[in-house]
């Protein structure tokens, strides 16, 4: 087979990747080269079965969509079958298009599908190749997810924070391979990202009173409440110890405040087994690509510090505190810290 060396090269570069999203780019690119489809799609459904992520590759152009993903009825019906059977589903849509849907994987909070549109029926070799590539992807997804997750809570760990910031700010993953990507995030230009640093109040007391095992359980339950509360496309990290970082995307500051405040109130209202009531304080700041990453974390930390020293169990916005003269601004200058 003349394609074999090329395919092996592709596999080597695919498996050198250490980021799930880049892995997906590479998977589509490899498939495009070998199967020559009209279109390739990776579609992710959230735990409610709603589309939450779509990566498409059409004529050498990638597009990522997070909002307003509309799936044609014919595909939705086929996906239902694939969800049940976990087997590829194939149908002729019209005289020029054949649709094949592959089940890639089912993770904790999402189910992932590959959708290929081809002008020809896939050959046995094409199907074999696709299955093999999906197998490689699955194994790598497991390894990468493991490395990117915090052991106790399953949330993203601090190591992945830089990658996420790069994705948000530069709207594309860092890659040695200059791919053309368009990220269709939201049609509204006012949309912004807010970073909240959440820290459990008096957590030491919980450990001291009930023991570390109960402390760990609180952390675990807290992260589950967090996952249930925020959206699939929000970013949740366990930054260390009893400190969490939450990045959300909303249309304005008021909506950001509401989201964080609702979460704080939900924790306050929750009865933790044995321990009872647990509260959190959250320091929030607006994210802006012109501000250094270290400055953003420092601002959230300052707002959190203020919340802690003014009664705890509250959400404080850095920008509000600053405007009201309650805290001072410090900036990191280039040279003092690493740039992006
Ligand atoms: P504050 O309201 O000011 O945040 O008070 P605090 O007691 O939460 O803060 P402090 O930083 O003094 O203590 C944090 C405690 O969190 C200390 C440590 O024992 C505990 N901790 C950190 N990581 C873990 C963990 O993984 N498991 C458990 N059980 N405890 C942890
Ligand atoms: Mg604490
Ligand atoms: Mg702490």
Coordinates of C-alpha atoms and ligand atoms in Angstrom, one line a residue:
X1 CA 0.0 0.0 0.0
X2 CA 1.6 3.3 -1.1
X3 CA -0.3 5.3 1.5
X4 CA 1.2 3.3 4.4
X5 CA 4.3 5.4 5.1
X6 CA 2.3 8.6 4.9
X7 CA -0.3 7.2 7.2
X8 CA 2.4 6.1 9.7
X9 CA 3.9 9.7 9.6
X10 CA 0.4 11.0 10.3
X11 CA -0.1 8.6 13.2
X12 CA 3.3 9.6 14.7
X13 CA 2.4 13.3 14.6
X14 CA -1.1 12.7 15.9
X15 CA 0.3 10.8 18.9
X16 CA 2.8 13.6 19.7
X17 CA 0.0 15.9 20.5
X18 CA -0.8 16.7 24.1
X19 CA -4.1 18.5 23.8
X20 CA -7.5 17.0 23.1
X21 CA -8.6 19.8 20.8
X22 CA -5.4 19.6 18.7
X23 CA -5.8 15.9 18.6
X24 CA -9.3 16.5 17.1
X25 CA -7.8 18.8 14.5
X26 CA -5.2 16.3 13.6
X27 CA -7.8 13.5 13.4
X28 CA -9.9 15.4 10.9
X29 CA -6.9 16.4 8.8
X30 CA -5.7 12.9 8.6
X31 CA -9.1 11.6 7.6
X32 CA -9.4 14.4 5.0
X33 CA -6.2 13.3 3.4
X34 CA -7.1 9.6 3.2
X35 CA -10.9 9.6 2.7
X36 CA -11.4 12.8 0.7
X37 CA -14.8 13.6 2.2
X38 CA -16.9 16.7 1.3
X39 CA -17.2 17.5 5.0
X40 CA -16.0 16.2 8.3
X41 CA -17.6 17.1 11.7
X42 CA -16.8 16.3 15.3
X43 CA -20.0 16.8 17.3
X44 CA -20.2 16.8 21.0
X45 CA -23.4 16.5 23.0
X46 CA -23.6 17.5 26.6
X47 CA -25.0 15.4 29.4
X48 CA -28.5 16.5 28.4
X49 CA -28.0 15.4 24.8
X50 CA -27.7 18.9 23.5
X51 CA -25.0 19.9 21.0
X52 CA -22.3 21.9 22.8
X53 CA -19.4 21.7 20.5
X54 CA -18.9 21.3 16.8
X55 CA -15.6 21.2 14.9
X56 CA -15.9 21.1 11.2
X57 CA -13.4 20.7 8.4
X58 CA -14.6 21.7 4.9
X59 CA -12.3 22.5 2.1
X60 CA -9.2 22.9 4.3
X61 CA -11.1 25.3 6.6
X62 CA -11.8 24.5 10.2
X63 CA -14.6 26.0 12.1
X64 CA -15.5 25.7 15.8
X65 CA -19.0 26.5 17.0
X66 CA -20.1 26.5 20.6
X67 CA -23.4 28.3 20.4
X68 CA -26.4 28.0 18.1
X69 CA -25.4 24.6 16.7
X70 CA -28.2 23.5 14.6
X71 CA -28.2 19.9 13.5
X72 CA -30.4 18.8 10.5
X73 CA -33.2 16.5 11.5
X74 CA -31.8 13.7 9.3
X75 CA -28.6 13.8 11.3
X76 CA -30.3 14.0 14.7
X77 CA -32.3 10.9 13.9
X78 CA -29.2 9.0 12.8
X79 CA -27.3 10.2 15.9
X80 CA -30.0 8.7 18.1
X81 CA -29.5 5.3 16.4
X82 CA -25.7 5.6 16.8
X83 CA -26.1 6.5 20.5
X84 CA -28.1 3.3 21.0
X85 CA -26.1 0.9 18.9
X86 CA -22.6 2.5 19.2
X87 CA -22.2 1.3 15.7
X88 CA -21.5 3.4 12.6
X89 CA -24.6 4.4 10.7
X90 CA -24.6 5.1 7.0
X91 CA -27.2 6.5 4.7
X92 CA -27.5 8.1 1.3
X93 CA -28.9 11.6 1.8
X94 CA -29.3 12.5 -1.9
X95 CA -27.6 11.6 -5.2
X96 CA -24.4 13.4 -4.2
X97 CA -24.0 12.8 -0.5
X98 CA -23.5 9.9 1.8
X99 CA -23.6 10.5 5.4
X100 CA -21.8 8.3 7.9
X101 CA -22.0 8.8 11.7
X102 CA -19.4 7.2 14.0
X103 CA -19.6 6.9 17.7
X104 CA -16.3 8.2 19.0
X105 CA -16.7 8.0 22.7
X106 CA -18.9 8.6 25.7
X107 CA -17.1 10.5 28.5
X108 CA -18.5 11.6 31.8
X109 CA -20.2 14.8 30.6
X110 CA -20.2 14.4 26.9
X111 CA -20.7 12.1 24.0
X112 CA -18.6 12.5 20.9
X113 CA -19.5 11.7 17.3
X114 CA -17.7 11.9 14.0
X115 CA -19.9 12.7 11.0
X116 CA -18.5 12.2 7.5
X117 CA -20.2 13.4 4.3
X118 CA -18.7 11.7 1.2
X119 CA -19.7 11.6 -2.5
X120 CA -19.0 7.9 -2.6
X121 CA -19.6 4.9 -0.4
X122 CA -16.6 4.4 1.9
X123 CA -14.5 1.5 0.9
X124 CA -13.8 -1.3 3.3
X125 CA -10.3 0.1 3.6
X126 CA -11.7 3.6 4.4
X127 CA -13.9 2.2 7.1
X128 CA -11.0 0.2 8.5
X129 CA -8.8 3.2 8.5
X130 CA -11.4 5.4 10.2
X131 CA -12.0 2.8 12.9
X132 CA -8.3 2.6 13.5
X133 CA -7.9 6.4 13.7
X134 CA -10.8 6.6 16.1
X135 CA -9.2 3.9 18.2
X136 CA -6.0 5.9 18.4
X137 CA -8.0 9.0 19.3
X138 CA -10.0 7.2 22.0
X139 CA -6.8 5.9 23.7
X140 CA -5.2 9.3 23.5
X141 CA -8.3 11.0 24.8
X142 CA -8.2 8.7 27.9
X143 CA -4.4 9.4 28.4
X144 CA -4.8 13.2 27.9
X145 CA -7.9 13.5 30.0
X146 CA -6.1 11.7 32.8
X147 CA -3.1 14.0 32.6
X148 CA -5.3 17.1 32.4
X149 CA -7.6 16.2 35.3
X150 CA -7.3 16.6 39.0
X151 CA -7.3 13.2 40.6
X152 CA -9.8 13.9 43.4
X153 CA -12.4 16.0 41.6
X154 CA -11.9 15.2 38.0
X155 CA -11.9 18.9 37.1
X156 CA -9.2 20.3 34.9
X157 CA -5.9 20.9 36.8
X158 CA -3.8 24.0 36.9
X159 CA -1.4 22.6 34.2
X160 CA -4.2 23.1 31.6
X161 CA -4.9 26.7 32.6
X162 CA -2.4 28.2 30.1
X163 CA -3.8 26.3 27.2
X164 CA -7.3 27.4 28.0
X165 CA -6.2 31.1 28.3
X166 CA -4.5 30.8 24.9
X167 CA -7.6 29.3 23.4
X168 CA -9.7 32.0 24.8
X169 CA -7.5 34.9 23.9
X170 CA -6.1 33.8 20.5
X171 CA -9.3 31.9 19.6
X172 CA -7.2 29.0 18.4
X173 CA -5.1 26.3 20.0
X174 CA -1.3 26.7 19.9
X175 CA 0.0 24.6 17.2
X176 CA 3.1 24.2 15.1
X177 CA 0.8 23.5 12.2
X178 CA -0.7 26.7 11.1
X179 CA -4.3 25.7 10.6
X180 CA -7.0 28.2 9.6
X181 CA -9.6 28.1 12.3
X182 CA -12.6 30.2 12.8
X183 CA -14.2 30.1 16.2
X184 CA -17.9 31.0 16.1
X185 CA -18.4 31.9 19.7
X186 CA -21.2 34.4 19.7
X187 CA -22.6 37.0 17.4
X188 CA -22.5 39.7 20.1
X189 CA -19.3 41.6 20.3
X190 CA -19.8 42.6 23.9
X191 CA -19.5 39.0 25.0
X192 CA -16.7 38.7 27.6
X193 CA -15.0 36.2 29.8
X194 CA -14.9 36.5 33.5
X195 CA -12.6 34.6 35.8
X196 CA -13.7 33.7 39.3
X197 CA -11.3 32.4 41.9
X198 CA -13.4 30.5 44.5
X199 CA -12.0 29.4 47.9
X200 CA -13.8 27.4 50.5
X201 CA -14.4 29.4 53.7
X202 CA -12.8 28.1 56.9
X203 CA -11.9 24.8 55.3
X204 CA -9.2 24.1 57.8
X205 CA -11.9 24.0 60.5
X206 CA -13.8 21.4 58.5
X207 CA -10.7 19.2 58.3
X208 CA -9.9 19.8 61.9
X209 CA -13.5 19.0 63.1
X210 CA -14.4 16.1 60.8
X211 CA -11.1 14.8 59.5
X212 CA -9.4 14.9 56.1
X213 CA -11.7 12.3 54.5
X214 CA -14.7 14.4 55.1
X215 CA -12.7 17.4 53.9
X216 CA -12.0 15.5 50.6
X217 CA -15.6 14.5 50.3
X218 CA -16.6 18.2 50.6
X219 CA -14.2 19.0 47.8
X220 CA -15.6 16.3 45.6
X221 CA -19.2 17.3 46.2
X222 CA -18.3 20.9 45.7
X223 CA -16.8 20.2 42.3
X224 CA -19.9 18.1 41.3
X225 CA -22.2 21.0 42.3
X226 CA -19.9 23.3 40.3
X227 CA -20.2 21.0 37.2
X228 CA -23.9 20.9 37.5
X229 CA -24.2 24.6 37.9
X230 CA -22.0 26.0 35.2
X231 CA -22.4 25.3 31.5
X232 CA -20.6 22.7 29.5
X233 CA -18.5 25.4 27.7
X234 CA -17.5 27.1 30.9
X235 CA -14.0 26.2 32.2
X236 CA -13.6 24.8 35.6
X237 CA -10.3 24.1 37.3
X238 CA -9.2 22.8 40.7
X239 CA -6.3 25.1 41.1
X240 CA -4.9 23.5 44.2
X241 CA -6.1 22.6 47.7
X242 CA -9.5 24.1 48.3
X243 CA -9.2 26.7 45.5
X244 CA -11.1 26.6 42.2
X245 CA -11.0 28.7 39.1
X246 CA -14.1 29.2 37.0
X247 CA -14.1 31.0 33.6
X248 CA -17.4 31.9 32.2
X249 CA -18.6 33.7 29.1
X250 CA -21.5 36.1 29.4
X251 CA -22.9 39.1 27.6
X252 CA -22.2 41.6 30.4
X253 CA -21.0 42.0 34.0
X254 CA -24.4 41.8 35.5
X255 CA -25.0 38.3 34.0
X256 CA -21.5 37.3 35.2
X257 CA -22.4 38.5 38.7
X258 CA -25.7 36.6 38.6
X259 CA -24.0 33.4 37.6
X260 CA -21.3 33.5 40.3
X261 CA -23.8 34.7 42.9
X262 CA -26.2 31.9 42.1
X263 CA -23.4 29.4 42.5
X264 CA -22.3 30.9 45.9
X265 CA -25.9 30.8 47.1
X266 CA -26.4 27.2 45.9
X267 CA -23.3 26.1 47.9
X268 CA -24.6 28.0 51.0
X269 CA -27.9 26.2 50.7
X270 CA -26.5 22.8 50.2
X271 CA -26.4 20.3 53.1
X272 CA -23.1 18.5 53.0
X273 CA -23.3 15.0 54.6
X274 CA -22.2 15.2 58.2
X275 CA -20.5 18.5 57.8
X276 CA -23.7 20.5 57.1
X277 CA -23.3 24.0 55.7
X278 CA -20.2 25.0 53.7
X279 CA -19.6 28.5 52.2
X280 CA -17.3 29.9 49.5
X281 CA -15.9 33.3 48.7
X282 CA -15.3 34.2 45.1
X283 CA -13.1 36.9 43.6
X284 CA -13.9 37.8 40.0
X285 CA -12.3 39.9 37.3
X286 CA -12.9 40.5 33.7
X287 CA -10.5 38.8 31.3
X288 CA -9.0 40.9 28.7
X289 CA -6.3 39.9 26.2
X290 CA -4.4 43.1 26.8
X291 CA -3.9 42.2 30.5
X292 CA -1.2 39.7 31.4
X293 CA -2.3 36.4 32.6
X294 CA -0.5 36.9 36.0
X295 CA -2.3 40.2 36.4
X296 CA -5.7 38.6 35.8
X297 CA -5.0 35.9 38.5
X298 CA -3.6 38.6 40.8
X299 CA -6.8 40.7 40.4
X300 CA -9.1 37.8 41.1
X301 CA -6.9 36.9 44.1
X302 CA -7.2 40.5 45.4
X303 CA -11.0 40.5 45.1
X304 CA -11.0 37.1 46.9
X305 CA -8.8 38.4 49.6
X306 CA -11.1 41.3 50.1
X307 CA -14.1 38.9 50.2
X308 CA -12.3 36.9 52.9
X309 CA -11.5 39.8 55.0
X310 CA -14.9 41.3 54.8
X311 CA -17.1 38.6 56.0
X312 CA -16.5 35.7 53.6
X313 CA -19.4 33.9 51.8
X314 CA -19.7 36.5 49.1
X315 CA -18.8 37.4 45.5
X316 CA -16.5 40.4 44.9
X317 CA -15.7 41.9 41.6
X318 CA -12.2 43.4 41.3
X319 CA -13.4 46.2 39.0
X320 CA -16.1 47.2 41.5
X321 CA -13.8 47.2 44.4
X322 CA -11.3 49.3 42.4
X323 CA -13.9 51.8 41.3
X324 CA -15.1 52.2 44.9
X325 CA -11.6 52.8 46.1
X326 CA -11.6 49.7 48.2
X327 CA -8.5 48.2 46.7
X328 CA -5.5 49.4 44.8
X329 CA -4.2 48.4 41.4
X330 CA -0.9 46.7 40.8
X331 CA 0.2 45.7 37.4
X332 CA 2.9 43.3 36.3
X333 CA 5.2 44.8 33.7
X334 CA 6.7 42.8 30.9
X335 CA 10.0 41.3 31.9
X336 CA 8.7 40.6 35.4
X337 CA 6.7 37.6 34.3
X338 CA 6.5 35.3 31.4
X339 CA 4.4 36.5 28.5
X340 CA 1.8 34.3 26.8
Ligands
LIG1 P1 -10.3 30.9 54.6 O1 -11.8 31.1 54.8 O2 -9.5 32.1 54.9 O3 -10.0 30.4 53.2 O4 -9.9 29.8 55.6 P2 -9.3 28.3 55.3 O5 -9.3 27.6 56.6 O6 -10.1 27.7 54.2 O7 -7.9 28.6 54.7 P3 -6.5 28.1 54.8 O8 -5.8 28.4 53.6 O9 -5.9 28.5 56.1 O10 -6.7 26.5 54.9 C1 -6.9 25.7 53.8 C2 -7.0 24.3 54.3 O11 -7.4 23.5 53.2 C3 -5.6 23.8 54.8 C4 -5.6 22.4 54.3 O12 -5.5 21.5 55.4 C5 -6.9 22.2 53.5 N1 -6.7 21.4 52.3 C6 -6.0 21.8 51.2 N2 -6.0 20.8 50.3 C7 -6.8 19.8 50.8 C8 -7.2 18.5 50.3 O13 -6.9 18.1 49.2 N3 -8.0 17.8 51.1 C9 -8.4 18.2 52.3 N4 -9.1 17.4 53.1 N5 -8.0 19.4 52.8 C10 -7.2 20.2 52.1
LIG2 MG1 -10.2 28.5 52.3
LIG3 MG1 -7.1 28.7 50.3

